[in-house]
mmCIF file of C-alpha atoms and ligand atoms in Angstrom:
data_model
loop_
_atom_site.group_PDB
_atom_site.id
_atom_site.type_symbol
_atom_site.label_atom_id
_atom_site.label_comp_id
_atom_site.label_asym_id
_atom_site.label_seq_id
_atom_site.Cartn_x
_atom_site.Cartn_y
_atom_site.Cartn_z
ATOM 1 C CA MET A 1115 -17.616 -3.454 -24.019
ATOM 2 C CA ASN A 1116 -17.516 -6.349 -21.579
ATOM 3 C CA VAL A 1117 -16.729 -3.955 -18.627
ATOM 4 C CA LEU A 1118 -18.407 -0.704 -17.921
ATOM 5 C CA PHE A 1119 -16.307 1.796 -15.886
ATOM 6 C CA GLU A 1120 -17.516 4.921 -14.012
ATOM 7 C CA GLN A 1121 -15.978 7.249 -11.649
ATOM 8 C CA ILE A 1122 -17.985 8.751 -8.801
ATOM 9 C CA ASP A 1123 -16.094 11.238 -6.647
ATOM 10 C CA ARG A 1124 -12.956 8.907 -5.524
ATOM 11 C CA VAL A 1125 -14.741 5.734 -6.233
ATOM 12 C CA VAL A 1126 -14.309 3.763 -9.550
ATOM 13 C CA ILE A 1127 -17.010 1.264 -10.210
ATOM 14 C CA ALA A 1128 -16.128 -1.548 -12.672
ATOM 15 C CA LYS A 1129 -19.387 -3.382 -13.786
ATOM 16 C CA LEU A 1130 -19.080 -6.711 -15.529
ATOM 17 C CA ASN A 1131 -21.227 -6.642 -18.562
ATOM 18 C CA ARG A 1132 -21.500 -9.878 -20.494
ATOM 19 C CA PRO A 1133 -25.301 -10.642 -19.568
ATOM 20 C CA SER A 1134 -25.558 -13.280 -22.319
ATOM 21 C CA ALA A 1135 -22.835 -15.404 -20.615
ATOM 22 C CA LEU A 1136 -23.572 -14.449 -17.031
ATOM 23 C CA ASN A 1137 -20.501 -12.227 -16.962
ATOM 24 C CA ALA A 1138 -18.254 -15.227 -17.512
ATOM 25 C CA LEU A 1139 -14.617 -14.006 -17.625
ATOM 26 C CA ASN A 1140 -13.220 -14.731 -20.990
ATOM 27 C CA SER A 1141 -9.733 -13.487 -21.920
ATOM 28 C CA GLU A 1142 -11.009 -10.293 -23.535
ATOM 29 C CA THR A 1143 -13.015 -9.361 -20.459
ATOM 30 C CA MET A 1144 -10.155 -10.072 -18.124
ATOM 31 C CA TYR A 1145 -7.855 -8.008 -20.175
ATOM 32 C CA GLU A 1146 -10.298 -5.178 -20.318
ATOM 33 C CA LEU A 1147 -10.769 -5.266 -16.554
ATOM 34 C CA ILE A 1148 -7.186 -5.589 -15.399
ATOM 35 C CA SER A 1149 -5.603 -3.156 -17.792
ATOM 36 C CA LYS A 1150 -8.053 -0.366 -17.198
ATOM 37 C CA LEU A 1151 -7.874 -1.048 -13.275
ATOM 38 C CA LYS A 1152 -4.067 -0.788 -13.507
ATOM 39 C CA LYS A 1153 -4.337 2.742 -14.720
ATOM 40 C CA TYR A 1154 -7.009 3.750 -12.231
ATOM 41 C CA ASP A 1155 -4.720 2.196 -9.455
ATOM 42 C CA GLN A 1156 -2.169 4.955 -10.326
ATOM 43 C CA SER A 1157 -4.417 7.712 -10.250
ATOM 44 C CA PRO A 1158 -4.227 10.057 -6.993
ATOM 45 C CA SER A 1159 -7.949 10.881 -7.564
ATOM 46 C CA VAL A 1160 -9.006 7.132 -6.901
ATOM 47 C CA GLY A 1161 -9.202 6.197 -3.474
ATOM 48 C CA CYS A 1162 -11.236 2.922 -3.761
ATOM 49 C CA ILE A 1163 -12.285 0.531 -6.601
ATOM 50 C CA VAL A 1164 -15.593 -1.362 -6.468
ATOM 51 C CA ILE A 1165 -16.109 -4.467 -8.862
ATOM 52 C CA THR A 1166 -19.631 -5.542 -9.543
ATOM 53 C CA GLY A 1167 -22.036 -7.233 -11.896
ATOM 54 C CA SER A 1168 -25.789 -7.491 -12.427
ATOM 55 C CA GLU A 1169 -28.378 -7.867 -9.689
ATOM 56 C CA ASN A 1170 -28.709 -11.580 -10.593
ATOM 57 C CA VAL A 1171 -25.122 -12.573 -11.266
ATOM 58 C CA PHE A 1172 -21.741 -11.155 -10.238
ATOM 59 C CA CYS A 1173 -19.990 -13.578 -12.357
ATOM 60 C CA ALA A 1174 -20.415 -17.225 -13.339
ATOM 61 C CA GLY A 1175 -16.771 -18.034 -13.608
ATOM 62 C CA ALA A 1176 -14.226 -18.267 -16.210
ATOM 63 C CA ASP A 1177 -15.543 -18.832 -19.812
ATOM 64 C CA ILE A 1178 -16.201 -22.500 -20.261
ATOM 65 C CA LYS A 1179 -16.923 -22.031 -24.077
ATOM 66 C CA GLU A 1180 -13.454 -20.324 -24.401
ATOM 67 C CA MET A 1181 -11.581 -23.118 -22.531
ATOM 68 C CA ALA A 1182 -13.404 -26.388 -23.296
ATOM 69 C CA SER A 1183 -11.310 -27.319 -26.548
ATOM 70 C CA LYS A 1184 -7.957 -26.065 -25.278
ATOM 71 C CA ASN A 1185 -5.175 -28.445 -24.645
ATOM 72 C CA PHE A 1186 -2.309 -28.455 -22.151
ATOM 73 C CA SER A 1187 0.288 -26.952 -24.497
ATOM 74 C CA GLN A 1188 -2.114 -24.036 -25.296
ATOM 75 C CA MET A 1189 -2.971 -23.435 -21.710
ATOM 76 C CA PHE A 1190 0.630 -23.604 -20.539
ATOM 77 C CA GLU A 1191 2.100 -21.518 -23.392
ATOM 78 C CA GLU A 1192 -0.575 -18.836 -23.012
ATOM 79 C CA ASP A 1193 -0.083 -18.988 -19.223
ATOM 80 C CA TYR A 1194 -3.958 -18.872 -19.105
ATOM 81 C CA PHE A 1195 -5.031 -16.908 -16.159
ATOM 82 C CA GLY A 1196 -1.541 -15.674 -15.706
ATOM 83 C CA TYR A 1197 -2.504 -11.974 -16.141
ATOM 84 C CA TRP A 1198 -4.572 -12.206 -12.962
ATOM 85 C CA GLU A 1199 -1.272 -11.577 -11.017
ATOM 86 C CA VAL A 1200 -1.348 -8.079 -12.344
ATOM 87 C CA PHE A 1201 -4.875 -7.736 -10.602
ATOM 88 C CA SER A 1202 -3.440 -9.033 -7.251
ATOM 89 C CA LYS A 1203 -0.749 -6.250 -7.360
ATOM 90 C CA ILE A 1204 -3.287 -3.352 -7.396
ATOM 91 C CA LYS A 1205 -2.545 -1.228 -4.332
ATOM 92 C CA THR A 1206 -5.861 0.666 -4.122
ATOM 93 C CA PRO A 1207 -8.328 -1.067 -1.980
ATOM 94 C CA VAL A 1208 -10.794 -3.082 -4.023
ATOM 95 C CA ILE A 1209 -14.189 -4.111 -2.927
ATOM 96 C CA ALA A 1210 -16.275 -6.926 -4.658
ATOM 97 C CA ALA A 1211 -20.058 -5.923 -4.520
ATOM 98 C CA VAL A 1212 -21.582 -9.349 -5.067
ATOM 99 C CA SER A 1213 -25.278 -9.854 -5.925
ATOM 100 C CA GLY A 1214 -26.403 -13.166 -7.219
ATOM 101 C CA TYR A 1215 -24.036 -15.908 -8.351
ATOM 102 C CA ALA A 1216 -20.200 -15.669 -7.782
ATOM 103 C CA LEU A 1217 -19.124 -19.098 -8.929
ATOM 104 C CA GLY A 1218 -15.771 -20.515 -9.964
ATOM 105 C CA GLY A 1219 -13.634 -17.602 -11.348
ATOM 106 C CA GLY A 1220 -16.413 -15.317 -10.209
ATOM 107 C CA CYS A 1221 -15.686 -16.529 -6.503
ATOM 108 C CA GLU A 1222 -12.055 -16.407 -7.116
ATOM 109 C CA LEU A 1223 -12.245 -12.760 -8.396
ATOM 110 C CA ALA A 1224 -14.211 -11.792 -5.285
ATOM 111 C CA MET A 1225 -11.624 -13.296 -3.151
ATOM 112 C CA MET A 1226 -8.808 -11.462 -5.004
ATOM 113 C CA CYS A 1227 -10.608 -8.271 -3.776
ATOM 114 C CA ASP A 1228 -9.834 -6.919 -0.398
ATOM 115 C CA ILE A 1229 -13.451 -6.699 0.910
ATOM 116 C CA ILE A 1230 -16.374 -8.635 -0.154
ATOM 117 C CA LEU A 1231 -19.712 -6.940 0.408
ATOM 118 C CA ALA A 1232 -22.615 -9.356 -0.538
ATOM 119 C CA SER A 1233 -26.350 -8.734 -0.976
ATOM 120 C CA GLU A 1234 -28.843 -11.148 0.594
ATOM 121 C CA THR A 1235 -29.134 -13.047 -2.645
ATOM 122 C CA ALA A 1236 -25.359 -13.676 -3.146
ATOM 123 C CA VAL A 1237 -24.423 -17.288 -3.802
ATOM 124 C CA PHE A 1238 -20.783 -18.561 -3.873
ATOM 125 C CA GLY A 1239 -19.040 -21.604 -4.896
ATOM 126 C CA GLN A 1240 -16.089 -23.280 -6.472
ATOM 127 C CA PRO A 1241 -18.031 -25.828 -8.821
ATOM 128 C CA GLU A 1242 -14.828 -26.711 -10.956
ATOM 129 C CA ILE A 1243 -14.733 -30.380 -9.652
ATOM 130 C CA LYS A 1244 -17.998 -30.847 -11.778
ATOM 131 C CA LEU A 1245 -16.142 -29.785 -14.776
ATOM 132 C CA GLY A 1246 -13.320 -32.265 -14.198
ATOM 133 C CA VAL A 1247 -10.760 -29.560 -13.271
ATOM 134 C CA ILE A 1248 -9.784 -27.490 -10.152
ATOM 135 C CA PRO A 1249 -10.055 -23.754 -9.503
ATOM 136 C CA GLY A 1250 -7.376 -21.959 -11.383
ATOM 137 C CA ILE A 1251 -7.361 -18.288 -10.324
ATOM 138 C CA GLY A 1252 -6.135 -18.927 -6.780
ATOM 139 C CA GLY A 1253 -9.235 -20.607 -5.321
ATOM 140 C CA THR A 1254 -7.477 -23.449 -3.698
ATOM 141 C CA GLN A 1255 -5.131 -20.995 -1.969
ATOM 142 C CA ARG A 1256 -7.313 -17.982 -0.964
ATOM 143 C CA LEU A 1257 -10.303 -19.969 0.144
ATOM 144 C CA THR A 1258 -8.095 -22.095 2.325
ATOM 145 C CA SER A 1259 -6.509 -19.019 4.011
ATOM 146 C CA LEU A 1260 -9.871 -17.531 4.436
ATOM 147 C CA VAL A 1261 -11.822 -20.308 5.793
ATOM 148 C CA GLY A 1262 -9.159 -22.956 6.871
ATOM 149 C CA LYS A 1263 -8.359 -26.374 5.317
ATOM 150 C CA SER A 1264 -11.121 -28.409 6.347
ATOM 151 C CA LYS A 1265 -13.926 -26.252 5.184
ATOM 152 C CA ALA A 1266 -11.851 -25.517 2.026
ATOM 153 C CA MET A 1267 -11.655 -29.137 1.341
ATOM 154 C CA GLU A 1268 -15.245 -29.745 1.860
ATOM 155 C CA LEU A 1269 -16.271 -26.754 -0.372
ATOM 156 C CA ILE A 1270 -13.869 -27.448 -3.292
ATOM 157 C CA LEU A 1271 -14.180 -31.150 -3.283
ATOM 158 C CA SER A 1272 -17.988 -31.206 -3.168
ATOM 159 C CA GLY A 1273 -18.346 -28.092 -5.401
ATOM 160 C CA ARG A 1274 -21.453 -27.120 -3.765
ATOM 161 C CA ASN A 1275 -23.135 -23.631 -3.625
ATOM 162 C CA ILE A 1276 -22.506 -21.488 -0.579
ATOM 163 C CA GLU A 1277 -25.390 -19.460 0.413
ATOM 164 C CA VAL A 1278 -24.521 -15.822 1.754
ATOM 165 C CA GLU A 1279 -25.327 -16.407 5.478
ATOM 166 C CA GLU A 1280 -22.913 -19.303 5.407
ATOM 167 C CA ALA A 1281 -20.410 -17.412 3.399
ATOM 168 C CA GLU A 1282 -20.498 -14.663 6.001
ATOM 169 C CA LYS A 1283 -20.273 -17.176 8.900
ATOM 170 C CA ILE A 1284 -17.098 -18.877 7.593
ATOM 171 C CA GLY A 1285 -15.350 -15.531 6.898
ATOM 172 C CA LEU A 1286 -15.653 -15.520 3.128
ATOM 173 C CA VAL A 1287 -17.928 -12.611 2.967
ATOM 174 C CA SER A 1288 -17.000 -9.347 4.906
ATOM 175 C CA LYS A 1289 -20.599 -7.820 5.392
ATOM 176 C CA ILE A 1290 -24.058 -8.531 4.036
ATOM 177 C CA PHE A 1291 -26.170 -5.788 2.939
ATOM 178 C CA PRO A 1292 -29.951 -5.825 2.012
ATOM 179 C CA GLN A 1293 -30.838 -6.324 -1.651
ATOM 180 C CA THR A 1294 -32.806 -3.109 -1.774
ATOM 181 C CA ASN A 1295 -30.440 -0.321 -2.961
ATOM 182 C CA PHE A 1296 -27.571 -2.741 -2.588
ATOM 183 C CA LEU A 1297 -25.065 -0.908 -5.009
ATOM 184 C CA THR A 1298 -26.022 2.464 -3.749
ATOM 185 C CA ASN A 1299 -25.114 1.413 -0.287
ATOM 186 C CA VAL A 1300 -21.944 -0.304 -1.346
ATOM 187 C CA ILE A 1301 -20.846 2.833 -3.218
ATOM 188 C CA LYS A 1302 -21.655 5.028 -0.164
ATOM 189 C CA TYR A 1303 -19.457 2.608 1.950
ATOM 190 C CA ALA A 1304 -16.575 2.858 -0.708
ATOM 191 C CA LYS A 1305 -16.832 6.537 -0.732
ATOM 192 C CA ASP A 1306 -16.306 6.854 2.988
ATOM 193 C CA LEU A 1307 -13.357 4.621 2.640
ATOM 194 C CA ALA A 1308 -11.870 6.464 -0.425
ATOM 195 C CA ASN A 1309 -11.979 9.736 1.615
ATOM 196 C CA TYR A 1310 -9.306 8.376 4.014
ATOM 197 C CA SER A 1311 -5.613 8.997 3.171
ATOM 198 C CA LYS A 1312 -4.635 7.010 0.198
ATOM 199 C CA THR A 1313 -1.214 6.384 1.462
ATOM 200 C CA ALA A 1314 -2.629 4.847 4.763
ATOM 201 C CA LEU A 1315 -5.128 2.847 2.806
ATOM 202 C CA ILE A 1316 -2.321 1.427 0.718
ATOM 203 C CA ALA A 1317 -0.165 0.846 3.744
ATOM 204 C CA SER A 1318 -2.886 -0.994 5.616
ATOM 205 C CA LYS A 1319 -3.587 -3.345 2.640
ATOM 206 C CA GLU A 1320 0.146 -3.847 2.209
ATOM 207 C CA SER A 1321 0.742 -4.807 5.965
ATOM 208 C CA ILE A 1322 -2.452 -7.099 6.083
ATOM 209 C CA ASN A 1323 -1.368 -8.988 2.931
ATOM 210 C CA GLN A 1324 2.217 -9.235 4.333
ATOM 211 C CA SER A 1325 0.784 -11.227 7.347
ATOM 212 C CA LEU A 1326 -0.025 -14.069 4.816
ATOM 213 C CA GLU A 1327 3.442 -14.196 3.729
ATOM 214 C CA CYS A 1328 5.711 -14.140 6.848
ATOM 215 C CA SER A 1329 5.903 -15.091 10.416
ATOM 216 C CA LEU A 1330 4.280 -13.139 13.147
ATOM 217 C CA LYS A 1331 7.713 -11.793 14.288
ATOM 218 C CA ASP A 1332 8.581 -10.501 10.859
ATOM 219 C CA GLY A 1333 5.283 -9.288 10.225
ATOM 220 C CA ILE A 1334 5.173 -7.180 13.452
ATOM 221 C CA VAL A 1335 8.319 -5.502 12.395
ATOM 222 C CA PHE A 1336 6.946 -4.778 8.776
ATOM 223 C CA GLU A 1337 3.994 -3.133 10.356
ATOM 224 C CA ARG A 1338 5.902 -1.087 12.878
ATOM 225 C CA ARG A 1339 8.366 0.190 10.093
ATOM 226 C CA ILE A 1340 5.367 1.116 7.991
ATOM 227 C CA PHE A 1341 3.682 2.904 10.985
ATOM 228 C CA HIS A 1342 6.954 4.875 11.557
ATOM 229 C CA SER A 1343 7.159 5.867 7.874
ATOM 230 C CA LEU A 1344 3.711 7.270 7.894
ATOM 231 C CA PHE A 1345 4.918 10.034 10.252
ATOM 232 C CA ASN A 1346 6.625 11.521 7.131
ATOM 233 C CA THR A 1347 3.442 12.177 5.477
ATOM 234 C CA LYS A 1348 0.991 15.180 5.292
ATOM 235 C CA ASP A 1349 -1.844 12.974 5.950
ATOM 236 C CA GLN A 1350 -0.674 11.873 9.469
ATOM 237 C CA LYS A 1351 -0.237 15.512 10.400
ATOM 238 C CA GLU A 1352 -3.788 16.109 8.870
ATOM 239 C CA GLY A 1353 -5.371 13.351 10.568
ATOM 240 C CA MET A 1354 -3.925 13.949 14.115
ATOM 241 C CA ASN A 1355 -4.216 17.768 13.999
ATOM 242 C CA ALA A 1356 -7.696 17.429 12.833
ATOM 243 C CA PHE A 1357 -8.420 15.122 15.875
ATOM 244 C CA LEU A 1358 -6.814 17.571 18.265
ATOM 245 C CA GLU A 1359 -8.697 20.578 16.750
ATOM 246 C CA LYS A 1360 -12.005 18.774 17.003
ATOM 247 C CA ARG A 1361 -12.657 18.954 13.290
ATOM 248 C CA SER A 1362 -13.010 16.200 10.335
ATOM 249 C CA ALA A 1363 -9.819 15.454 8.582
ATOM 250 C CA ASN A 1364 -9.577 16.494 4.993
ATOM 251 C CA PHE A 1365 -7.067 14.051 3.411
ATOM 252 C CA ASN A 1366 -7.556 14.350 -0.255
ATOM 253 C CA SER A 1367 -8.508 17.983 -0.944
ATOM 254 C CA MET A 1368 -6.335 18.563 -3.774
ATOM 255 C CA TYR A 1369 -7.573 15.505 -5.665
ATOM 256 C CA GLN A 1370 -11.418 15.978 -5.035
ATOM 257 C CA LEU A 1371 -13.142 15.744 -8.408
ATOM 258 C CA LYS A 1372 -15.702 18.351 -9.263
ATOM 259 C CA ASN A 1373 -19.182 16.690 -9.660
HETATM 260 N N1 LIG B 65 -18.765 -19.802 -19.106
HETATM 261 C C1 LIG B 65 -19.363 -19.567 -20.396
HETATM 262 N N2 LIG B 65 -20.765 -19.475 -20.418
HETATM 263 C C2 LIG B 65 -21.541 -19.620 -19.333
HETATM 264 C C3 LIG B 65 -20.991 -19.799 -17.900
HETATM 265 C C4 LIG B 65 -19.608 -19.839 -18.025
HETATM 266 N N3 LIG B 65 -18.957 -20.075 -16.729
HETATM 267 N N4 LIG B 65 -21.916 -19.701 -17.119
HETATM 268 C C5 LIG B 65 -23.082 -19.611 -17.829
HETATM 269 N N5 LIG B 65 -22.669 -19.353 -19.181
HETATM 270 C C6 LIG B 65 -23.826 -19.203 -20.177
HETATM 271 C C7 LIG B 65 -24.644 -20.549 -20.536
HETATM 272 O O1 LIG B 65 -23.729 -21.384 -21.277
HETATM 273 C C8 LIG B 65 -25.830 -19.897 -21.150
HETATM 274 O O2 LIG B 65 -25.421 -19.545 -22.390
HETATM 275 P P1 LIG B 65 -26.363 -19.948 -23.715
HETATM 276 O O3 LIG B 65 -27.597 -19.168 -23.394
HETATM 277 O O4 LIG B 65 -25.594 -19.532 -24.859
HETATM 278 O O5 LIG B 65 -26.693 -21.441 -23.575
HETATM 279 C C9 LIG B 65 -25.968 -18.505 -20.332
HETATM 280 O O6 LIG B 65 -24.844 -18.286 -19.764
HETATM 281 C C10 LIG B 65 -27.077 -18.612 -19.283
HETATM 282 O O7 LIG B 65 -26.680 -19.735 -18.515
HETATM 283 P P2 LIG B 65 -27.699 -20.803 -17.916
HETATM 284 O O8 LIG B 65 -28.771 -21.083 -18.923
HETATM 285 O O9 LIG B 65 -26.851 -22.090 -17.316
HETATM 286 O O10 LIG B 65 -28.283 -20.105 -16.742
HETATM 287 P P3 LIG B 65 -29.109 -20.694 -15.409
HETATM 288 O O11 LIG B 65 -29.769 -19.353 -14.753
HETATM 289 O O12 LIG B 65 -29.748 -21.921 -15.789
HETATM 290 O O13 LIG B 65 -27.988 -21.081 -14.319
HETATM 291 C C11 LIG B 65 -25.692 -20.963 -13.386
HETATM 292 C C12 LIG B 65 -27.038 -20.241 -13.806
HETATM 293 C C13 LIG B 65 -26.073 -21.748 -12.211
HETATM 294 C C14 LIG B 65 -24.655 -19.940 -13.026
HETATM 295 C C15 LIG B 65 -25.141 -21.787 -14.635
HETATM 296 O O14 LIG B 65 -25.058 -20.968 -15.592
HETATM 297 C C16 LIG B 65 -23.720 -22.314 -14.205
HETATM 298 O O15 LIG B 65 -23.670 -23.265 -13.528
HETATM 299 N N6 LIG B 65 -22.744 -21.708 -14.888
HETATM 300 C C17 LIG B 65 -21.496 -22.388 -14.789
HETATM 301 C C18 LIG B 65 -20.843 -22.216 -13.348
HETATM 302 C C19 LIG B 65 -19.434 -22.664 -13.469
HETATM 303 O O16 LIG B 65 -19.163 -23.927 -13.573
HETATM 304 N N7 LIG B 65 -18.387 -21.861 -13.146
HETATM 305 C C20 LIG B 65 -16.955 -22.421 -13.170
HETATM 306 C C21 LIG B 65 -16.404 -22.165 -14.432
HETATM 307 S S1 LIG B 65 -14.743 -22.784 -14.603
HETATM 308 C C22 LIG B 65 -13.892 -21.700 -13.666
HETATM 309 O O17 LIG B 65 -14.305 -20.688 -13.243
HETATM 310 C C23 LIG B 65 -12.371 -22.225 -13.672
HETATM 311 C C24 LIG B 65 -11.639 -21.226 -12.694
HETATM 312 O O18 LIG B 65 -11.016 -21.645 -11.671
HETATM 313 C C25 LIG B 65 -11.269 -19.977 -13.074
#
């Protein structure tokens, strides 16, 4: 199996598992990852997904061995990388837990996630220019929207590595965690998040993503309508009543898994 899946409470952990190719994403791995996550996305018992690799490498990119001999017609007819669009439609919050290299498609996978939590050893980069191509899983688009045109140009045209401190400074990485107990701490973070109302998590994600697609005026109306709609949920009543009653809110009691 190229990806190992485990569910701990309301958190699903997907661990890339191709050590001999530094977790490079071949078609099989991509299919395994996305098709399984699509199912978890629909489960009410899942409040957060974590994608990770090993301690030394998150993912070294798309599989160069698989791509090297392909011609234009093959890439075009297969719509190579087209299946990643399914990944970008996942509604459940997705955290990339990056330790070690996240290069090319690895960096793009991290950017497709909603939050990037990185260990002190994480190294990012879009080195495709060195292979005579450009990023193909959204790197030119998502990196630009994260760090701005000038920085994205500098990074993609040079293909240089980005150390984790710089990645955090430019807004690529959400938060840096110590290397020691990295994954344990990421899972703890994910568990806290997963215990919030799934409806409100999805609504937050949808509204933030909408801001990238529309004007401020339209985005504000979109947000307000979603805000209004949440007053028709049990979770809004639970959250606000819990505050007034000075107790912790319990949003997902009916979906808690037994350990
Ligand atoms: N695809 C296929 N195999 C890969 C790979 C990749 N992206 N990255 C590494 N591997 C393989 C190597 O070929 C090697 O296999 P063999 O033992 O069979 O030769 C094995 O993984 C170990 O790699 P290295 O010996 O190179 O390990 P290293 O520790 O010396 O270097 C590294 C690590 C700096 C990450 C280096 O492997 C590297 O530069 N990898 C390629 C990074 C890259 O260019 N990524 C972009 C790919 S293209 C892309 O992603 C397009 C896109 O937009 C989606």
